[in-house]
Short mmCIF file of N, CA, C and O in Angstrom, two decimals:
data_model
loop_
_atom_site.label_atom_id
_atom_site.label_comp_id
_atom_site.label_asym_id
_atom_site.label_seq_id
_atom_site.Cartn_x
_atom_site.Cartn_y
_atom_site.Cartn_z
N MET A 826 18.13 -65.03 40.87
CA MET A 826 19.61 -65.15 40.81
C MET A 826 19.56 -65.00 38.93
O MET A 826 18.80 -65.56 38.59
N THR A 827 20.76 -64.65 38.41
CA THR A 827 20.49 -65.34 37.08
C THR A 827 21.98 -65.48 36.74
O THR A 827 23.13 -66.09 37.88
N THR A 828 22.28 -67.00 36.04
CA THR A 828 23.01 -66.96 35.09
C THR A 828 24.00 -66.72 34.15
O THR A 828 23.36 -65.56 33.52
N ALA A 829 25.20 -67.19 34.23
CA ALA A 829 25.83 -66.74 33.03
C ALA A 829 25.24 -67.14 31.89
O ALA A 829 24.78 -68.14 32.03
N PRO A 830 25.67 -66.58 30.78
CA PRO A 830 25.27 -67.37 29.25
C PRO A 830 25.35 -68.47 28.86
O PRO A 830 27.09 -68.91 29.32
N GLY A 831 24.62 -69.01 28.79
CA GLY A 831 24.83 -70.81 28.31
C GLY A 831 25.39 -71.80 29.81
O GLY A 831 25.42 -72.70 29.45
N THR A 832 24.86 -70.88 30.55
CA THR A 832 24.22 -72.05 31.75
C THR A 832 23.39 -72.18 32.41
O THR A 832 22.27 -71.31 32.17
N HIS A 833 22.99 -73.09 33.16
CA HIS A 833 21.71 -73.28 33.95
C HIS A 833 22.08 -73.19 35.21
O HIS A 833 23.20 -73.99 36.05
N TRP A 834 20.62 -73.65 36.47
CA TRP A 834 20.68 -73.46 37.58
C TRP A 834 20.13 -75.39 37.72
O TRP A 834 18.93 -75.29 37.59
N ALA A 835 20.74 -76.15 38.46
CA ALA A 835 20.70 -77.35 38.75
C ALA A 835 20.52 -77.67 40.28
O ALA A 835 21.11 -77.33 41.00
N TYR A 836 19.25 -77.82 40.66
CA TYR A 836 18.56 -77.70 42.08
C TYR A 836 18.75 -79.80 42.48
O TYR A 836 17.73 -80.33 41.70
N LEU A 837 19.59 -79.48 42.64
CA LEU A 837 19.88 -80.81 43.40
C LEU A 837 19.78 -81.65 44.75
O LEU A 837 20.06 -80.98 45.81
N LEU A 838 19.26 -82.91 44.35
CA LEU A 838 18.90 -83.58 46.47
C LEU A 838 19.60 -84.46 46.40
O LEU A 838 20.53 -85.37 45.63
N LEU A 839 20.68 -84.91 47.35
CA LEU A 839 21.75 -85.90 47.74
C LEU A 839 20.75 -86.60 49.14
O LEU A 839 20.22 -85.73 50.08
N GLY A 840 20.98 -87.40 48.64
CA GLY A 840 20.93 -88.26 50.07
C GLY A 840 21.43 -89.59 50.22
O GLY A 840 22.03 -90.68 49.29
N SER A 841 22.06 -90.21 51.45
CA SER A 841 22.86 -91.53 51.86
C SER A 841 22.42 -92.07 52.83
O SER A 841 22.16 -91.24 54.05
N ASN A 842 22.31 -93.24 53.40
CA ASN A 842 22.54 -94.03 54.75
C ASN A 842 23.38 -94.97 54.80
O ASN A 842 23.42 -95.76 55.61
N ILE A 843 24.46 -94.96 53.89
CA ILE A 843 25.84 -95.65 53.68
C ILE A 843 26.78 -95.10 53.82
O ILE A 843 27.12 -94.48 52.97
N ASP A 844 27.60 -95.33 55.21
CA ASP A 844 28.65 -93.93 55.34
C ASP A 844 28.34 -92.48 54.31
O ASP A 844 29.22 -92.58 53.92
N PRO A 845 27.19 -92.15 55.02
CA PRO A 845 26.72 -90.74 54.69
C PRO A 845 27.81 -89.46 54.54
O PRO A 845 28.22 -88.99 54.09
N GLU A 846 28.30 -89.52 56.16
CA GLU A 846 29.26 -88.38 56.31
C GLU A 846 30.71 -88.50 55.47
O GLU A 846 31.33 -87.47 55.06
N ARG A 847 30.80 -89.76 54.99
CA ARG A 847 32.05 -89.61 53.46
C ARG A 847 31.10 -89.61 52.17
O ARG A 847 31.81 -88.50 51.25
N ASN A 848 30.44 -90.02 52.57
CA ASN A 848 29.71 -89.94 50.52
C ASN A 848 29.08 -89.04 50.02
O ASN A 848 29.08 -87.76 49.28
N LEU A 849 28.28 -87.81 51.19
CA LEU A 849 27.86 -86.82 50.75
C LEU A 849 28.07 -85.85 50.50
O LEU A 849 28.51 -84.92 49.18
N PRO A 850 29.83 -85.64 51.45
CA PRO A 850 30.76 -84.99 50.96
C PRO A 850 31.77 -84.98 49.86
O PRO A 850 31.93 -84.21 48.99
N ALA A 851 31.81 -86.32 49.77
CA ALA A 851 32.34 -86.88 48.07
C ALA A 851 31.90 -86.30 46.84
O ALA A 851 32.11 -86.02 46.04
N ALA A 852 30.40 -86.80 47.15
CA ALA A 852 29.60 -86.56 46.14
C ALA A 852 29.29 -84.84 45.51
O ALA A 852 29.06 -84.22 44.58
N VAL A 853 29.31 -83.73 46.58
CA VAL A 853 29.69 -82.58 46.20
C VAL A 853 31.11 -82.57 45.75
O VAL A 853 30.96 -81.29 44.52
N ARG A 854 31.74 -83.08 45.79
CA ARG A 854 32.97 -82.65 45.40
C ARG A 854 33.26 -82.86 43.79
O ARG A 854 33.78 -82.39 43.35
N LEU A 855 32.52 -84.67 43.86
CA LEU A 855 32.64 -84.46 42.19
C LEU A 855 31.56 -83.93 41.50
O LEU A 855 32.23 -83.69 39.91
N LEU A 856 30.66 -83.08 41.87
CA LEU A 856 30.15 -82.20 41.36
C LEU A 856 30.88 -81.04 40.67
O LEU A 856 30.41 -80.67 40.12
N GLU A 857 31.47 -80.90 41.82
CA GLU A 857 32.17 -79.35 41.40
C GLU A 857 32.83 -79.66 40.09
O GLU A 857 33.56 -78.76 39.74
N ARG A 858 33.43 -80.87 39.63
CA ARG A 858 34.17 -81.29 38.09
C ARG A 858 33.09 -81.13 37.22
O ARG A 858 33.37 -81.12 36.02
N HIS A 859 32.06 -80.60 37.22
CA HIS A 859 30.75 -80.78 36.40
C HIS A 859 30.03 -79.12 36.39
O HIS A 859 28.86 -78.43 35.47
N GLY A 860 30.88 -78.04 37.30
CA GLY A 860 29.77 -76.92 37.43
C GLY A 860 30.47 -75.90 38.60
O GLY A 860 31.67 -76.65 39.17
N LYS A 861 29.82 -74.87 38.86
CA LYS A 861 30.25 -74.39 40.33
C LYS A 861 28.84 -74.39 41.23
O LYS A 861 28.12 -74.22 40.92
N VAL A 862 29.53 -74.97 42.48
CA VAL A 862 28.50 -75.09 43.59
C VAL A 862 28.74 -73.97 44.31
O VAL A 862 29.36 -73.52 45.02
N VAL A 863 26.90 -73.33 43.92
CA VAL A 863 26.87 -72.29 44.37
C VAL A 863 26.48 -71.82 46.01
O VAL A 863 27.00 -71.21 46.59
N ARG A 864 25.77 -73.43 46.21
CA ARG A 864 25.39 -73.14 47.76
C ARG A 864 24.93 -74.53 48.05
O ARG A 864 24.61 -75.23 46.69
N THR A 865 25.44 -75.18 49.47
CA THR A 865 24.72 -76.05 49.70
C THR A 865 24.12 -76.40 51.36
O THR A 865 24.19 -75.30 51.50
N SER A 866 22.91 -76.93 51.63
CA SER A 866 22.34 -76.84 52.24
C SER A 866 22.66 -77.98 53.64
O SER A 866 23.81 -78.41 53.60
N ARG A 867 22.53 -77.36 54.66
CA ARG A 867 22.74 -78.18 56.08
C ARG A 867 22.63 -79.93 55.80
O ARG A 867 21.70 -79.85 54.59
N VAL A 868 22.70 -80.78 56.19
CA VAL A 868 22.44 -81.82 56.35
C VAL A 868 21.01 -82.02 57.26
O VAL A 868 21.20 -81.92 58.33
N TRP A 869 20.27 -82.76 56.53
CA TRP A 869 19.20 -83.07 57.27
C TRP A 869 18.51 -84.61 57.33
O TRP A 869 19.05 -85.62 56.50
N GLU A 870 18.86 -85.23 58.49
CA GLU A 870 18.09 -86.51 58.81
C GLU A 870 16.48 -87.04 58.82
O GLU A 870 15.48 -86.18 58.92
N SER A 871 16.47 -88.06 57.84
CA SER A 871 15.01 -88.71 57.59
C SER A 871 15.05 -89.85 57.75
O SER A 871 16.18 -91.02 57.64
N PRO A 872 13.84 -90.80 58.42
CA PRO A 872 13.73 -92.18 58.38
C PRO A 872 13.80 -92.65 57.10
O PRO A 872 13.31 -92.01 55.59
N PRO A 873 14.16 -93.69 56.59
CA PRO A 873 13.50 -94.42 55.06
C PRO A 873 12.09 -94.42 54.42
O PRO A 873 11.13 -94.36 55.82
N VAL A 874 12.06 -94.00 53.70
CA VAL A 874 10.43 -93.60 53.11
C VAL A 874 9.41 -95.06 53.40
O VAL A 874 8.39 -94.82 53.32
N ASP A 875 10.16 -96.30 53.15
CA ASP A 875 9.76 -97.70 52.79
C ASP A 875 9.34 -97.86 54.43
O ASP A 875 8.38 -98.96 54.67
N GLY A 876 9.24 -97.03 55.44
CA GLY A 876 9.35 -97.59 56.84
C GLY A 876 10.27 -98.74 57.33
O GLY A 876 10.21 -99.64 58.39
N SER A 877 11.17 -99.48 56.30
CA SER A 877 11.86 -100.64 56.48
C SER A 877 12.89 -99.98 57.85
O SER A 877 13.26 -98.96 58.61
N ALA A 878 14.01 -101.42 58.37
CA ALA A 878 14.54 -100.97 59.62
C ALA A 878 15.96 -100.60 58.98
O ALA A 878 17.02 -100.45 60.03
N GLN A 879 16.35 -100.09 57.63
CA GLN A 879 17.16 -99.91 57.54
C GLN A 879 17.91 -98.61 58.16
O GLN A 879 16.76 -97.97 58.64
N ALA A 880 19.12 -98.18 58.22
CA ALA A 880 19.62 -97.25 58.79
C ALA A 880 19.07 -95.58 58.01
O ALA A 880 18.51 -95.47 57.03
N ASN A 881 18.85 -94.35 59.19
CA ASN A 881 18.01 -93.31 58.62
C ASN A 881 18.97 -93.03 57.41
O ASN A 881 20.43 -92.78 57.35
N TYR A 882 18.19 -91.81 56.71
CA TYR A 882 18.74 -91.14 55.45
C TYR A 882 19.52 -89.64 56.14
O TYR A 882 18.71 -89.17 56.33
N LEU A 883 20.95 -89.13 55.73
CA LEU A 883 21.53 -87.87 55.58
C LEU A 883 21.17 -87.10 54.06
O LEU A 883 21.10 -88.22 53.26
N ASN A 884 20.73 -86.12 54.59
CA ASN A 884 19.88 -85.37 53.01
C ASN A 884 20.24 -83.97 52.65
O ASN A 884 20.27 -83.36 53.82
N ALA A 885 20.73 -83.49 51.79
CA ALA A 885 21.17 -82.42 51.59
C ALA A 885 20.90 -82.01 49.77
O ALA A 885 20.04 -82.76 49.10
N ALA A 886 20.55 -80.23 50.03
CA ALA A 886 20.63 -80.03 48.69
C ALA A 886 21.69 -79.03 48.28
O ALA A 886 22.44 -78.49 49.07
N VAL A 887 22.01 -79.25 46.88
CA VAL A 887 22.78 -78.26 45.96
C VAL A 887 22.67 -77.85 44.82
O VAL A 887 21.73 -78.43 44.35
N LEU A 888 23.16 -76.31 45.26
CA LEU A 888 22.70 -75.96 43.87
C LEU A 888 23.93 -75.41 42.89
O LEU A 888 25.16 -75.36 43.75
N LEU A 889 24.01 -76.08 41.62
CA LEU A 889 25.00 -76.04 40.59
C LEU A 889 24.58 -75.15 39.63
O LEU A 889 23.64 -75.96 38.77
N GLU A 890 25.83 -74.84 39.42
CA GLU A 890 25.52 -73.51 38.30
C GLU A 890 26.78 -74.56 37.12
O GLU A 890 27.30 -74.63 37.29
N THR A 891 26.05 -75.15 36.04
CA THR A 891 26.38 -75.62 35.02
C THR A 891 25.97 -75.65 33.46
O THR A 891 24.85 -74.91 33.66
N ILE A 892 27.29 -76.42 32.63
CA ILE A 892 26.74 -75.91 31.18
C ILE A 892 26.16 -76.71 31.07
O ILE A 892 25.54 -76.69 29.45
N HIS A 893 25.41 -78.04 31.36
CA HIS A 893 25.29 -79.44 31.26
C HIS A 893 23.67 -79.42 31.30
O HIS A 893 23.03 -78.41 32.05
N SER A 894 23.06 -79.79 30.26
CA SER A 894 21.49 -79.95 30.37
C SER A 894 21.46 -80.88 31.26
O SER A 894 21.62 -81.40 32.05
N ALA A 895 19.78 -80.77 31.65
CA ALA A 895 19.13 -82.19 32.47
C ALA A 895 19.30 -83.06 31.80
O ALA A 895 19.48 -84.04 32.73
N ALA A 896 19.18 -83.78 30.64
CA ALA A 896 19.48 -85.09 30.12
C ALA A 896 20.73 -85.32 30.33
O ALA A 896 21.37 -86.36 30.72
N GLU A 897 21.61 -84.24 30.23
CA GLU A 897 23.29 -84.89 30.60
C GLU A 897 23.37 -85.02 31.80
O GLU A 897 24.22 -86.22 31.66
N LEU A 898 22.90 -84.57 32.66
CA LEU A 898 23.46 -84.71 34.32
C LEU A 898 22.26 -86.07 34.63
O LEU A 898 23.15 -86.77 34.95
N ARG A 899 21.02 -85.95 34.00
CA ARG A 899 20.38 -87.74 34.60
C ARG A 899 20.77 -88.46 34.07
O ARG A 899 20.89 -89.84 34.52
N GLY A 900 21.47 -88.14 32.61
CA GLY A 900 22.10 -89.21 31.56
C GLY A 900 22.78 -90.05 31.95
O GLY A 900 23.67 -91.41 31.92
N ARG A 901 23.42 -89.56 31.58
CA ARG A 901 25.06 -89.15 31.99
C ARG A 901 25.88 -89.36 33.49
O ARG A 901 26.91 -89.70 34.52
N ILE A 902 25.89 -87.77 34.07
CA ILE A 902 27.18 -87.41 35.02
C ILE A 902 26.27 -87.87 36.76
O ILE A 902 27.25 -88.18 37.14
N LEU A 903 25.09 -87.90 36.68
CA LEU A 903 24.87 -88.20 38.22
C LEU A 903 25.14 -89.28 38.60
O LEU A 903 25.63 -90.23 39.36
N PRO A 904 24.95 -90.73 37.10
CA PRO A 904 24.82 -91.85 37.29
C PRO A 904 26.50 -92.10 37.50
O PRO A 904 26.74 -92.80 38.25
N GLU A 905 27.45 -91.39 36.82
CA GLU A 905 28.56 -91.51 37.09
C GLU A 905 29.21 -91.49 38.64
O GLU A 905 29.88 -92.36 39.05
N ILE A 906 28.42 -90.48 38.80
CA ILE A 906 29.01 -90.02 40.19
C ILE A 906 28.98 -90.77 41.15
O ILE A 906 29.33 -91.43 42.08
N GLU A 907 27.47 -91.48 40.75
CA GLU A 907 26.76 -92.23 41.76
C GLU A 907 27.14 -93.47 41.95
O GLU A 907 27.90 -94.64 43.15
N ALA A 908 27.61 -94.55 40.40
CA ALA A 908 28.52 -95.64 40.90
C ALA A 908 30.11 -95.10 41.43
O ALA A 908 30.90 -95.78 41.62
N ALA A 909 30.73 -94.26 41.10
CA ALA A 909 32.04 -93.47 41.23
C ALA A 909 31.96 -93.65 43.30
O ALA A 909 32.80 -94.44 43.82
N LEU A 910 31.00 -93.38 43.77
CA LEU A 910 30.74 -93.87 45.46
C LEU A 910 29.74 -95.34 45.41
O LEU A 910 29.58 -95.12 46.56
N GLY A 911 30.36 -96.22 44.89
CA GLY A 911 29.33 -97.65 45.40
C GLY A 911 28.20 -97.53 44.98
O GLY A 911 27.72 -98.58 45.42
N ARG A 912 27.79 -96.75 44.61
CA ARG A 912 25.86 -97.08 44.35
C ARG A 912 25.51 -98.08 43.62
O ARG A 912 26.65 -98.41 42.37
N VAL A 913 25.26 -98.52 43.87
CA VAL A 913 24.23 -100.70 43.24
C VAL A 913 23.24 -100.39 43.29
O VAL A 913 22.38 -100.45 44.41
N ARG A 914 22.27 -100.14 42.31
CA ARG A 914 20.74 -99.85 42.47
C ARG A 914 20.44 -101.74 42.05
O ARG A 914 20.71 -102.13 41.58
N ASP A 915 19.36 -101.58 43.04
CA ASP A 915 18.76 -103.18 43.31
C ASP A 915 17.37 -102.87 42.54
O ASP A 915 16.02 -102.11 43.03
N PRO A 916 17.28 -103.77 41.06
CA PRO A 916 15.88 -103.53 40.38
C PRO A 916 14.59 -103.83 41.23
O PRO A 916 13.52 -103.92 40.71
N HIS A 917 14.97 -104.69 42.14
CA HIS A 917 13.71 -105.15 43.19
C HIS A 917 13.33 -104.37 44.26
O HIS A 917 12.36 -104.78 44.72
N ASP A 918 14.08 -103.39 44.04
CA ASP A 918 13.94 -102.43 45.72
C ASP A 918 14.56 -101.02 45.38
O ASP A 918 15.49 -101.14 45.68
N LYS A 919 13.28 -100.36 45.05
CA LYS A 919 13.80 -99.24 44.48
C LYS A 919 14.38 -98.22 46.11
O LYS A 919 15.01 -97.07 45.92
N TYR A 920 13.70 -98.75 47.03
CA TYR A 920 14.19 -98.00 48.13
C TYR A 920 15.64 -98.27 48.94
O TYR A 920 15.37 -98.34 50.24
N ALA A 921 16.27 -99.44 48.78
CA ALA A 921 17.10 -100.15 48.82
C ALA A 921 17.98 -98.82 49.82
O ALA A 921 18.32 -98.49 49.12
N ALA A 922 19.18 -99.39 51.01
CA ALA A 922 19.95 -98.80 51.53
C ALA A 922 21.19 -97.95 49.92
O ALA A 922 21.32 -99.05 49.43
N ARG A 923 21.53 -97.13 49.94
CA ARG A 923 22.47 -96.73 49.30
C ARG A 923 23.14 -95.40 49.70
O ARG A 923 23.39 -94.86 50.54
N THR A 924 24.78 -95.68 48.99
CA THR A 924 26.00 -94.82 49.44
C THR A 924 25.63 -93.55 48.95
O THR A 924 26.19 -92.67 49.73
N ILE A 925 24.58 -93.54 47.98
CA ILE A 925 24.41 -92.03 47.56
C ILE A 925 23.39 -92.09 46.53
O ILE A 925 22.88 -93.39 45.46
N ASP A 926 22.91 -91.51 46.35
CA ASP A 926 21.53 -90.82 45.48
C ASP A 926 21.12 -89.88 44.85
O ASP A 926 21.62 -88.41 46.25
N ILE A 927 22.00 -89.19 44.38
CA ILE A 927 21.32 -87.79 43.30
C ILE A 927 20.55 -87.89 42.65
O ILE A 927 20.61 -88.38 41.20
N ASP A 928 19.68 -86.60 42.47
CA ASP A 928 18.29 -86.39 41.90
C ASP A 928 18.16 -85.01 41.32
O ASP A 928 18.46 -83.68 42.34
N ILE A 929 17.49 -84.56 40.37
CA ILE A 929 17.51 -83.08 39.70
C ILE A 929 16.13 -82.72 40.44
O ILE A 929 14.88 -83.65 39.97
N ALA A 930 15.96 -82.17 41.19
CA ALA A 930 14.73 -81.93 41.19
C ALA A 930 14.06 -80.53 41.05
O ALA A 930 12.89 -80.30 40.54
N LEU A 931 14.47 -79.40 40.99
CA LEU A 931 14.22 -78.64 39.96
C LEU A 931 15.61 -78.18 38.63
O LEU A 931 17.00 -78.17 39.23
N PHE A 932 15.58 -77.47 37.61
CA PHE A 932 16.19 -77.15 36.98
C PHE A 932 15.95 -75.81 36.30
O PHE A 932 15.02 -75.38 35.14
N ASP A 933 16.27 -74.75 35.99
CA ASP A 933 16.40 -73.41 36.42
C ASP A 933 14.88 -73.55 36.74
O ASP A 933 14.38 -73.50 37.75
N ARG A 934 13.79 -73.19 35.04
CA ARG A 934 12.10 -72.82 35.99
C ARG A 934 12.05 -73.73 35.15
O ARG A 934 10.66 -73.72 35.17
N ASP A 935 12.11 -74.45 34.94
CA ASP A 935 11.36 -75.68 33.21
C ASP A 935 10.56 -76.72 34.07
O ASP A 935 10.71 -77.29 35.12
N VAL A 936 9.80 -76.93 33.31
CA VAL A 936 8.88 -77.92 33.58
C VAL A 936 9.21 -79.22 32.60
O VAL A 936 9.24 -78.83 31.34
N MET A 937 9.55 -80.55 32.99
CA MET A 937 9.90 -81.77 31.75
C MET A 937 10.04 -82.85 32.59
O MET A 937 9.77 -83.20 33.83
N GLU A 938 9.91 -83.54 31.56
CA GLU A 938 10.16 -85.18 31.91
C GLU A 938 11.79 -85.53 31.16
O GLU A 938 11.72 -85.47 30.04
N VAL A 939 12.78 -85.51 32.35
CA VAL A 939 14.15 -86.21 31.41
C VAL A 939 14.28 -87.50 32.19
O VAL A 939 14.15 -87.96 33.76
N ALA A 940 14.57 -88.83 31.33
CA ALA A 940 15.05 -90.06 31.43
C ALA A 940 13.76 -90.94 32.89
O ALA A 940 14.22 -91.65 33.68
N GLY A 941 12.34 -90.51 32.84
CA GLY A 941 11.46 -91.57 33.23
C GLY A 941 10.96 -90.16 34.47
O GLY A 941 10.81 -90.59 35.72
N ALA A 942 11.90 -89.48 34.64
CA ALA A 942 11.88 -88.18 36.02
C ALA A 942 11.37 -87.10 35.81
O ALA A 942 11.64 -86.26 34.61
N ARG A 943 10.49 -86.71 36.48
CA ARG A 943 9.60 -85.43 36.72
C ARG A 943 10.29 -84.34 37.42
O ARG A 943 11.31 -84.83 38.00
N ILE A 944 10.32 -83.42 36.65
CA ILE A 944 10.92 -82.15 36.85
C ILE A 944 10.22 -80.75 36.98
O ILE A 944 9.61 -80.83 35.87
N PRO A 945 9.78 -80.32 37.59
CA PRO A 945 10.13 -80.40 39.26
C PRO A 945 9.27 -81.80 39.65
O PRO A 945 8.90 -82.69 39.51
N ASP A 946 10.35 -82.07 40.85
CA ASP A 946 10.14 -83.10 41.54
C ASP A 946 9.30 -83.24 42.06
O ASP A 946 8.89 -81.94 42.92
N PRO A 947 7.96 -84.30 41.93
CA PRO A 947 6.87 -84.11 42.73
C PRO A 947 6.55 -84.27 44.30
O PRO A 947 5.81 -83.86 45.25
N ASP A 948 7.79 -84.87 44.43
CA ASP A 948 8.00 -84.64 46.12
C ASP A 948 8.65 -83.51 46.88
O ASP A 948 8.71 -83.41 48.46
N ILE A 949 8.87 -82.42 46.31
CA ILE A 949 8.89 -80.96 46.93
C ILE A 949 7.66 -80.92 47.72
O ILE A 949 7.73 -80.28 48.90
N SER A 950 6.82 -81.32 47.07
CA SER A 950 5.21 -80.63 48.08
C SER A 950 4.86 -81.86 48.95
O SER A 950 3.71 -81.48 49.65
N ARG A 951 5.45 -82.99 49.16
CA ARG A 951 5.11 -84.29 49.43
C ARG A 951 5.97 -84.53 50.80
O ARG A 951 5.73 -84.76 51.97
N ARG A 952 7.16 -84.36 50.53
CA ARG A 952 8.28 -84.97 51.38
C ARG A 952 9.13 -83.58 52.00
O ARG A 952 9.48 -82.84 51.57
N ALA A 953 9.25 -83.57 53.42
CA ALA A 953 10.14 -82.33 54.15
C ALA A 953 11.66 -82.80 53.60
O ALA A 953 12.21 -81.27 53.65
N PHE A 954 12.28 -83.73 53.97
CA PHE A 954 13.63 -83.86 53.60
C PHE A 954 14.10 -83.60 52.20
O PHE A 954 15.10 -83.38 51.93
N VAL A 955 13.00 -83.19 51.46
CA VAL A 955 13.02 -82.71 49.65
C VAL A 955 12.80 -81.36 49.86
O VAL A 955 13.36 -80.08 49.29
N ALA A 956 11.58 -80.60 50.48
CA ALA A 956 11.55 -79.53 50.53
C ALA A 956 12.38 -78.08 51.17
O ALA A 956 12.60 -76.93 51.09
N VAL A 957 12.39 -79.14 52.46
CA VAL A 957 13.32 -77.96 53.42
C VAL A 957 14.96 -77.66 53.01
O VAL A 957 15.46 -76.57 53.06
N PRO A 958 15.57 -78.60 52.65
CA PRO A 958 16.66 -78.68 52.05
C PRO A 958 17.10 -77.58 50.92
O PRO A 958 17.46 -76.37 50.81
N LEU A 959 15.88 -77.84 50.15
CA LEU A 959 15.66 -76.80 48.81
C LEU A 959 15.51 -75.43 49.06
O LEU A 959 16.01 -74.26 48.74
N ALA A 960 14.49 -75.15 50.39
CA ALA A 960 14.17 -74.02 50.51
C ALA A 960 15.01 -73.23 51.38
O ALA A 960 15.56 -72.20 51.40
N GLU A 961 15.85 -74.28 51.70
CA GLU A 961 17.38 -73.43 52.36
C GLU A 961 18.62 -73.15 51.15
O GLU A 961 19.22 -71.92 51.95
N ILE A 962 18.41 -73.38 50.11
CA ILE A 962 19.63 -72.57 49.22
C ILE A 962 18.99 -71.79 48.57
O ILE A 962 19.52 -71.21 47.87
N ALA A 963 17.40 -71.88 47.90
CA ALA A 963 17.32 -71.20 47.24
C ALA A 963 15.20 -70.54 47.93
O ALA A 963 14.14 -70.87 47.04
N PRO A 964 15.35 -69.77 49.01
CA PRO A 964 13.81 -69.49 49.35
C PRO A 964 13.34 -68.55 48.72
O PRO A 964 12.19 -69.39 48.98
N ASP A 965 13.58 -67.70 47.99
CA ASP A 965 12.85 -66.99 46.72
C ASP A 965 12.32 -67.72 45.90
O ASP A 965 12.06 -67.57 44.98
N TYR A 966 12.78 -68.78 45.84
CA TYR A 966 12.78 -69.74 44.25
C TYR A 966 10.88 -69.80 44.26
O TYR A 966 10.32 -70.25 45.18
N VAL A 967 10.61 -69.73 43.28
CA VAL A 967 8.87 -69.92 42.84
C VAL A 967 9.09 -71.04 41.48
O VAL A 967 9.50 -70.97 40.68
N HIS A 968 8.05 -72.08 42.59
CA HIS A 968 8.14 -73.11 41.85
C HIS A 968 6.54 -72.97 40.63
O HIS A 968 6.12 -72.37 40.75
N PRO A 969 7.37 -73.31 39.65
CA PRO A 969 6.96 -73.35 38.28
C PRO A 969 5.52 -73.79 37.88
O PRO A 969 4.99 -73.56 37.61
N LEU A 970 4.72 -74.89 38.74
CA LEU A 970 3.47 -75.38 38.74
C LEU A 970 3.08 -74.65 39.60
O LEU A 970 1.60 -74.36 39.43
N THR A 971 3.41 -74.55 41.17
CA THR A 971 1.97 -74.32 41.76
C THR A 971 2.15 -72.65 41.98
O THR A 971 1.35 -71.90 42.59
N GLY A 972 3.45 -72.02 41.92
CA GLY A 972 3.71 -70.94 41.82
C GLY A 972 4.22 -70.31 43.54
O GLY A 972 4.08 -69.38 43.53
N GLN A 973 4.38 -71.10 44.64
CA GLN A 973 4.60 -70.80 45.85
C GLN A 973 6.00 -70.78 45.95
O GLN A 973 6.60 -71.19 44.85
N ARG A 974 6.36 -70.20 46.27
CA ARG A 974 7.85 -69.66 47.32
C ARG A 974 8.47 -70.89 47.45
O ARG A 974 7.44 -71.65 48.21
N LEU A 975 9.46 -71.57 47.70
CA LEU A 975 10.04 -72.82 48.72
C LEU A 975 9.73 -72.30 50.06
O LEU A 975 9.60 -73.43 50.75
#
């Protein structure tokens, strides 16, 4: 796939375990204000990563064609969307339940670190709830580090 001049492909991961039936679609609608949502995956359910007794997560991937850089998305836009949907970060519990979590998994074919996050997301090769939705929206994407298709 090619983007229009001046645009980027942002492969985003969404997760929620607080009212996810409302928060996942709401996040997609808010993302549409910042580009064109080209594809969305089905919703996948996964248990909490830390094994705690909180509710399971619903996860999805979104392919967003956008004029914004990864730094703009990570530094301003995604946190604003999370805050609009009631996300409260617990500095003492990075795995706390959440209304919405939006991460950049892949950005174009770039390899970078943005605001402390590595892109491509290292969890692509470690967690099915990351890899499977991404493969659903971009099955022919070749991982820039491993050379493998999703």
